[in-house]
């Protein structure tokens, strides 16, 4: 089927109380693995490309891969721009045939973030494309800790890791959590479709231990009534039942990813966990086959591993078997990709 839009799959998910995975692709094998996983689980899926991935593979290549994968799939597949940091990037993706956009203006003062988001929403909505935007800041672990500090933390016993992390990065993360009144104003003034509201997660953490401020998430969802997007999902505590084993002491108002899905999280972005899985399996295959000439013998196992990991996430988000979309609003119906090309 043609690429679906994120609105097609996320409004249904919100209404029915589950979430849809938005998985970052870095190459053909990851894109195939993600869509194969969705196919096997009969789940809607969002494949998303960061600006870095677009630079690496090329915009046309990414769009072509996504189109072929979607056309051959029996489940809804969305192609989303992840963390588009300017107007031009969003317009390029719109014109190339992406079916979902993101403007990340978290570094801008609120007024400017609102103005630019509104401008992108305006052009995107004119061709039926939904837009996600960020409020508050989901920080990145590499900007908070050095590689050496992170390596020290990883070397600790699991229950100790959280205690040290909380001390080192907790206060800074708290400072950047989104505020409900600002979130409401942002949504009212921009018309944005989905909100990447910072509620305590951190990009790139991949330890499954970091709690979310689910109290703040609840307030933001209640104030805005639009699907909330989870960024930095690889490091988040998945289930509060795991807290004790992970050494996590939940403070009042904190909770897990599973709690958050009940309270408004609807699009869950996963990048680091899949990349780590890809690299782990590829390196394991390389270690088993020193001197291997055929790259497929290394990349094939990595693709399989990413597929299995993606299936785990799909089941965690409870989107398996949920293949219908809201309305007949596929990108093709909107004319996605029909805007004149060749002027970039
Ligand atoms: O935009 C992408 C996500 O926020 C991914 O975060 O790398 O921590 O899974 P992650
Ligand atoms: Zn992100």
Short mmCIF file of C-alpha atoms and ligand atoms in Angstrom, two decimals:
data_model
loop_
_atom_site.label_atom_id
_atom_site.label_comp_id
_atom_site.label_asym_id
_atom_site.label_seq_id
_atom_site.Cartn_x
_atom_site.Cartn_y
_atom_site.Cartn_z
CA UNK A 1 0.00 0.00 0.00
CA UNK A 2 1.20 3.61 -0.43
CA UNK A 3 2.94 5.29 2.48
CA UNK A 4 0.48 6.27 5.23
CA UNK A 5 0.78 9.50 7.21
CA UNK A 6 1.63 9.57 10.91
CA UNK A 7 -1.79 11.07 11.57
CA UNK A 8 -3.41 8.00 10.01
CA UNK A 9 -1.77 5.66 12.49
CA UNK A 10 -1.33 7.82 15.59
CA UNK A 11 -4.88 9.08 16.02
CA UNK A 12 -6.15 5.52 15.94
CA UNK A 13 -3.45 4.44 18.38
CA UNK A 14 -4.33 7.26 20.80
CA UNK A 15 -8.01 6.47 20.61
CA UNK A 16 -7.33 2.80 21.33
CA UNK A 17 -4.64 3.27 23.99
CA UNK A 18 -1.53 1.81 22.38
CA UNK A 19 1.58 3.39 20.85
CA UNK A 20 3.30 3.09 17.49
CA UNK A 21 7.06 2.62 17.21
CA UNK A 22 9.03 5.14 15.18
CA UNK A 23 12.29 3.41 14.41
CA UNK A 24 15.35 5.16 13.00
CA UNK A 25 16.93 3.67 9.92
CA UNK A 26 20.57 4.14 9.03
CA UNK A 27 20.83 1.87 6.02
CA UNK A 28 18.87 -0.47 3.79
CA UNK A 29 19.17 -3.44 6.14
CA UNK A 30 17.68 -1.52 9.07
CA UNK A 31 14.82 -0.22 6.93
CA UNK A 32 14.05 -3.74 5.74
CA UNK A 33 14.32 -5.16 9.26
CA UNK A 34 11.90 -2.59 10.70
CA UNK A 35 9.26 -3.14 8.05
CA UNK A 36 9.67 -6.92 8.16
CA UNK A 37 9.15 -6.81 11.93
CA UNK A 38 5.97 -4.75 11.47
CA UNK A 39 4.77 -7.16 8.81
CA UNK A 40 5.35 -10.20 11.00
CA UNK A 41 3.58 -8.52 13.93
CA UNK A 42 0.88 -7.01 11.69
CA UNK A 43 1.57 -3.63 13.23
CA UNK A 44 1.58 -0.11 11.82
CA UNK A 45 5.11 1.29 11.80
CA UNK A 46 6.91 4.59 11.36
CA UNK A 47 10.34 4.52 9.78
CA UNK A 48 12.18 7.72 10.44
CA UNK A 49 15.29 9.33 9.08
CA UNK A 50 17.41 11.86 10.92
CA UNK A 51 19.23 14.59 9.02
CA UNK A 52 22.40 12.53 9.51
CA UNK A 53 20.80 9.45 7.95
CA UNK A 54 19.54 11.56 5.04
CA UNK A 55 23.03 12.95 4.50
CA UNK A 56 24.52 9.45 4.62
CA UNK A 57 22.09 7.66 2.31
CA UNK A 58 20.70 10.54 0.24
CA UNK A 59 17.16 11.88 0.35
CA UNK A 60 16.04 10.17 -2.84
CA UNK A 61 17.45 6.82 -1.75
CA UNK A 62 15.65 6.95 1.60
CA UNK A 63 12.37 7.97 0.01
CA UNK A 64 12.69 5.29 -2.67
CA UNK A 65 13.44 2.57 -0.12
CA UNK A 66 10.50 3.61 2.05
CA UNK A 67 8.15 3.68 -0.93
CA UNK A 68 9.17 0.21 -2.09
CA UNK A 69 8.91 -1.20 1.43
CA UNK A 70 5.47 0.38 1.95
CA UNK A 71 4.16 -0.72 -1.45
CA UNK A 72 5.08 -4.30 -0.69
CA UNK A 73 3.76 -4.25 2.88
CA UNK A 74 0.32 -5.24 4.09
CA UNK A 75 0.63 -2.93 7.11
CA UNK A 76 0.66 0.90 7.21
CA UNK A 77 4.19 2.29 6.85
CA UNK A 78 4.95 5.99 7.47
CA UNK A 79 8.12 7.84 6.44
CA UNK A 80 8.95 10.55 8.99
CA UNK A 81 11.64 13.23 9.20
CA UNK A 82 13.25 13.00 12.65
CA UNK A 83 14.63 16.22 14.21
CA UNK A 84 14.46 18.45 11.17
CA UNK A 85 16.18 21.55 12.49
CA UNK A 86 15.12 24.05 9.84
CA UNK A 87 12.44 25.06 7.37
CA UNK A 88 14.44 24.03 4.32
CA UNK A 89 14.97 20.47 5.55
CA UNK A 90 11.25 20.09 6.18
CA UNK A 91 10.35 21.42 2.74
CA UNK A 92 12.87 19.15 1.04
CA UNK A 93 11.39 16.12 2.78
CA UNK A 94 7.84 17.23 1.98
CA UNK A 95 8.75 17.52 -1.68
CA UNK A 96 10.63 14.22 -1.71
CA UNK A 97 7.53 12.34 -0.52
CA UNK A 98 7.94 11.99 3.25
CA UNK A 99 4.56 11.50 4.89
CA UNK A 100 5.32 13.07 8.26
CA UNK A 101 7.58 15.95 9.31
CA UNK A 102 9.28 17.21 12.43
CA UNK A 103 10.55 20.62 13.28
CA UNK A 104 12.95 20.60 16.20
CA UNK A 105 13.24 24.17 17.43
CA UNK A 106 14.08 23.29 21.02
CA UNK A 107 17.18 25.48 20.98
CA UNK A 108 15.18 28.54 19.95
CA UNK A 109 13.43 30.93 22.33
CA UNK A 110 9.77 29.91 22.67
CA UNK A 111 8.47 32.74 20.46
CA UNK A 112 10.76 31.75 17.59
CA UNK A 113 10.03 28.05 18.04
CA UNK A 114 6.31 28.87 17.79
CA UNK A 115 6.76 31.08 14.72
CA UNK A 116 8.86 28.56 12.77
CA UNK A 117 6.72 25.59 13.76
CA UNK A 118 3.58 27.47 12.64
CA UNK A 119 5.21 28.25 9.29
CA UNK A 120 6.10 24.60 8.70
CA UNK A 121 2.67 23.42 9.86
CA UNK A 122 1.09 25.82 7.39
CA UNK A 123 2.93 24.47 4.36
CA UNK A 124 2.71 20.84 5.51
CA UNK A 125 -1.02 21.00 6.16
CA UNK A 126 -1.57 22.53 2.75
CA UNK A 127 -0.59 19.16 1.27
CA UNK A 128 -2.10 17.10 4.08
CA UNK A 129 1.09 16.24 5.96
CA UNK A 130 1.20 16.17 9.75
CA UNK A 131 3.96 17.82 11.78
CA UNK A 132 5.62 17.00 15.08
CA UNK A 133 7.51 19.63 17.07
CA UNK A 134 9.55 19.74 20.26
CA UNK A 135 8.97 21.69 23.43
CA UNK A 136 11.27 21.66 26.43
CA UNK A 137 14.51 19.87 25.56
CA UNK A 138 15.24 16.19 25.34
CA UNK A 139 18.95 16.33 26.10
CA UNK A 140 21.59 14.03 24.60
CA UNK A 141 23.81 11.94 26.84
CA UNK A 142 26.95 12.87 24.89
CA UNK A 143 26.31 16.51 25.83
CA UNK A 144 25.92 15.64 29.50
CA UNK A 145 28.71 13.16 30.17
CA UNK A 146 32.06 12.42 28.58
CA UNK A 147 32.70 9.01 27.02
CA UNK A 148 34.99 8.21 29.94
CA UNK A 149 32.30 9.06 32.51
CA UNK A 150 29.78 6.96 30.64
CA UNK A 151 32.20 4.03 30.42
CA UNK A 152 32.72 4.22 34.19
CA UNK A 153 28.97 4.09 34.75
CA UNK A 154 28.55 1.12 32.44
CA UNK A 155 31.25 -0.73 34.35
CA UNK A 156 29.26 -0.45 37.60
CA UNK A 157 26.89 -3.09 38.92
CA UNK A 158 23.43 -2.46 37.45
CA UNK A 159 21.75 -1.21 40.66
CA UNK A 160 24.56 1.31 41.20
CA UNK A 161 24.35 2.76 37.67
CA UNK A 162 21.14 4.62 38.32
CA UNK A 163 22.29 6.19 41.57
CA UNK A 164 25.37 7.64 39.88
CA UNK A 165 23.52 8.77 36.78
CA UNK A 166 20.79 10.46 38.80
CA UNK A 167 23.39 12.42 40.73
CA UNK A 168 25.35 13.44 37.64
CA UNK A 169 22.60 14.32 35.16
CA UNK A 170 19.28 14.41 37.06
CA UNK A 171 19.21 18.13 37.94
CA UNK A 172 20.12 19.23 34.41
CA UNK A 173 17.48 16.95 32.84
CA UNK A 174 14.83 18.31 35.25
CA UNK A 175 15.59 21.88 34.20
CA UNK A 176 14.59 21.09 30.61
CA UNK A 177 11.25 19.40 31.23
CA UNK A 178 8.36 20.98 29.30
CA UNK A 179 5.73 23.02 31.14
CA UNK A 180 2.01 22.32 30.54
CA UNK A 181 0.99 25.97 30.09
CA UNK A 182 3.72 26.51 27.49
CA UNK A 183 2.81 23.25 25.77
CA UNK A 184 -0.82 24.38 25.50
CA UNK A 185 0.14 27.76 24.11
CA UNK A 186 2.54 26.09 21.67
CA UNK A 187 -0.12 23.73 20.35
CA UNK A 188 -2.82 26.43 20.16
CA UNK A 189 -0.60 28.86 18.30
CA UNK A 190 1.10 26.43 15.90
CA UNK A 191 -1.61 23.88 15.06
CA UNK A 192 1.06 21.17 15.38
CA UNK A 193 -0.24 17.58 15.23
CA UNK A 194 2.06 15.79 17.69
CA UNK A 195 4.12 17.09 20.54
CA UNK A 196 7.61 15.93 21.42
CA UNK A 197 7.32 17.19 24.99
CA UNK A 198 10.42 16.70 27.12
CA UNK A 199 9.37 14.79 30.23
CA UNK A 200 12.74 13.65 31.49
CA UNK A 201 14.10 11.21 28.90
CA UNK A 202 17.61 11.50 27.49
CA UNK A 203 18.74 10.70 23.94
CA UNK A 204 21.22 7.88 23.50
CA UNK A 205 21.18 6.35 26.97
CA UNK A 206 20.26 2.68 26.19
CA UNK A 207 20.34 1.32 29.76
CA UNK A 208 16.56 0.92 30.24
CA UNK A 209 16.71 2.61 33.62
CA UNK A 210 15.76 6.24 33.27
CA UNK A 211 12.34 7.15 34.77
CA UNK A 212 9.93 9.59 33.16
CA UNK A 213 8.02 12.42 34.81
CA UNK A 214 4.67 10.84 34.07
CA UNK A 215 2.87 13.42 36.24
CA UNK A 216 4.08 16.16 33.88
CA UNK A 217 3.23 14.06 30.83
CA UNK A 218 -0.33 13.62 32.11
CA UNK A 219 -0.73 17.37 32.60
CA UNK A 220 0.68 18.12 29.16
CA UNK A 221 -1.56 15.59 27.45
CA UNK A 222 -4.61 16.86 29.31
CA UNK A 223 -3.77 20.45 28.36
CA UNK A 224 -3.07 19.75 24.68
CA UNK A 225 -5.13 16.66 23.80
CA UNK A 226 -2.73 15.66 21.01
CA UNK A 227 -0.52 12.55 20.80
CA UNK A 228 2.73 12.99 22.71
CA UNK A 229 5.99 11.72 21.22
CA UNK A 230 8.66 9.92 23.22
CA UNK A 231 12.24 10.86 22.35
CA UNK A 232 15.27 9.17 23.87
CA UNK A 233 13.27 6.00 24.43
CA UNK A 234 16.21 3.55 24.42
CA UNK A 235 17.27 4.49 27.95
CA UNK A 236 13.88 4.74 29.61
CA UNK A 237 12.71 2.39 32.36
CA UNK A 238 10.31 0.12 30.50
CA UNK A 239 8.15 -1.19 33.31
CA UNK A 240 7.93 -0.12 36.96
CA UNK A 241 8.07 -3.81 37.89
CA UNK A 242 11.71 -3.71 36.73
CA UNK A 243 12.62 -0.70 38.89
CA UNK A 244 13.91 -2.58 41.91
CA UNK A 245 16.11 -4.95 39.90
CA UNK A 246 17.56 -1.96 38.06
CA UNK A 247 18.26 -0.05 41.26
CA UNK A 248 15.77 2.66 40.33
CA UNK A 249 14.02 4.46 43.15
CA UNK A 250 11.02 6.15 41.62
CA UNK A 251 10.40 9.60 43.07
CA UNK A 252 6.80 10.85 43.37
CA UNK A 253 5.44 11.66 39.89
CA UNK A 254 7.89 9.36 38.12
CA UNK A 255 7.00 6.27 36.14
CA UNK A 256 7.92 3.95 33.31
CA UNK A 257 7.42 3.85 29.56
CA UNK A 258 4.43 1.56 30.04
CA UNK A 259 2.85 4.08 32.43
CA UNK A 260 3.55 6.82 29.90
CA UNK A 261 1.76 5.01 27.06
CA UNK A 262 -1.38 4.97 29.21
CA UNK A 263 -1.05 8.73 29.82
CA UNK A 264 -0.45 10.12 26.31
CA UNK A 265 2.77 8.77 24.79
CA UNK A 266 1.66 7.58 21.35
CA UNK A 267 4.71 7.72 19.05
CA UNK A 268 7.76 6.08 20.59
CA UNK A 269 11.07 6.89 18.90
CA UNK A 270 13.75 4.25 19.16
CA UNK A 271 17.18 4.79 17.61
CA UNK A 272 20.11 3.87 19.85
CA UNK A 273 18.82 0.45 20.90
CA UNK A 274 18.41 -0.65 17.28
CA UNK A 275 21.76 0.76 16.18
CA UNK A 276 23.49 -0.99 19.08
CA UNK A 277 21.75 -4.23 18.17
CA UNK A 278 22.80 -3.88 14.54
CA UNK A 279 26.43 -3.26 15.49
CA UNK A 280 26.48 -6.02 18.09
CA UNK A 281 25.21 -8.66 15.66
CA UNK A 282 27.41 -7.47 12.81
CA UNK A 283 30.54 -7.53 15.00
CA UNK A 284 29.62 -10.95 16.38
CA UNK A 285 29.27 -12.26 12.83
CA UNK A 286 32.60 -10.70 11.87
CA UNK A 287 34.30 -12.29 14.90
CA UNK A 288 32.95 -15.70 13.90
CA UNK A 289 34.14 -15.31 10.30
CA UNK A 290 37.51 -13.64 10.25
CA UNK A 291 38.48 -12.78 6.68
CA UNK A 292 34.89 -13.05 5.39
CA UNK A 293 34.67 -11.63 1.86
CA UNK A 294 30.92 -11.34 1.55
CA UNK A 295 29.42 -8.32 3.40
CA UNK A 296 26.01 -9.99 3.29
CA UNK A 297 27.29 -12.62 5.73
CA UNK A 298 27.86 -9.83 8.28
CA UNK A 299 24.94 -7.55 7.43
CA UNK A 300 22.36 -10.33 7.15
CA UNK A 301 22.66 -11.40 10.82
CA UNK A 302 22.59 -7.72 11.83
CA UNK A 303 19.36 -7.26 9.87
CA UNK A 304 17.83 -10.32 11.55
CA UNK A 305 18.82 -9.06 15.00
CA UNK A 306 17.29 -5.63 14.37
CA UNK A 307 14.10 -7.29 13.18
CA UNK A 308 13.80 -9.32 16.39
CA UNK A 309 14.51 -6.28 18.58
CA UNK A 310 11.92 -4.24 16.67
CA UNK A 311 9.35 -6.99 17.20
CA UNK A 312 10.01 -6.84 20.95
CA UNK A 313 9.33 -3.11 20.93
CA UNK A 314 6.18 -3.51 18.86
CA UNK A 315 4.79 -5.95 21.42
CA UNK A 316 5.82 -3.67 24.26
CA UNK A 317 3.93 -0.79 22.64
CA UNK A 318 0.98 -3.16 22.10
CA UNK A 319 0.57 -2.24 18.42
CA UNK A 320 0.69 -5.82 17.14
CA UNK A 321 -2.38 -6.75 15.11
CA UNK A 322 -3.54 -3.09 14.94
CA UNK A 323 -3.31 -2.51 11.23
CA UNK A 324 -6.25 -0.24 10.41
CA UNK A 325 -5.73 3.49 9.88
CA UNK A 326 -7.95 6.45 10.72
CA UNK A 327 -9.83 7.67 7.64
CA UNK A 328 -8.75 7.31 4.03
CA UNK A 329 -5.97 9.81 4.43
CA UNK A 330 -2.98 8.10 2.84
CA UNK A 331 -0.19 10.31 1.56
CA UNK A 332 -1.17 9.44 -1.98
CA UNK A 333 -4.63 10.88 -1.39
CA UNK A 334 -3.01 14.09 -0.23
CA UNK A 335 -0.70 14.20 -3.21
CA UNK A 336 2.41 13.64 -1.07
CA UNK A 337 5.43 13.96 -3.36
CA UNK A 338 3.52 15.82 -6.07
CA UNK A 339 4.95 19.21 -5.22
CA UNK A 340 7.28 20.25 -8.04
CA UNK A 341 10.74 18.77 -7.70
CA UNK A 342 14.09 19.85 -8.96
CA UNK A 343 14.33 23.27 -7.38
CA UNK A 344 16.49 22.35 -4.37
O1 LIG B 1 14.60 10.94 17.67
C1 LIG B 1 15.01 9.79 17.96
C2 LIG B 1 14.82 9.28 19.30
O2 LIG B 1 14.55 10.26 20.19
C3 LIG B 1 15.70 8.16 19.69
O3 LIG B 1 16.26 8.19 20.99
O4 LIG B 1 18.38 7.01 20.49
O5 LIG B 1 17.58 7.28 22.80
O6 LIG B 1 16.40 5.75 21.27
P1 LIG B 1 17.20 6.99 21.41
ZN1 LIG B 2 14.83 12.34 19.38
#
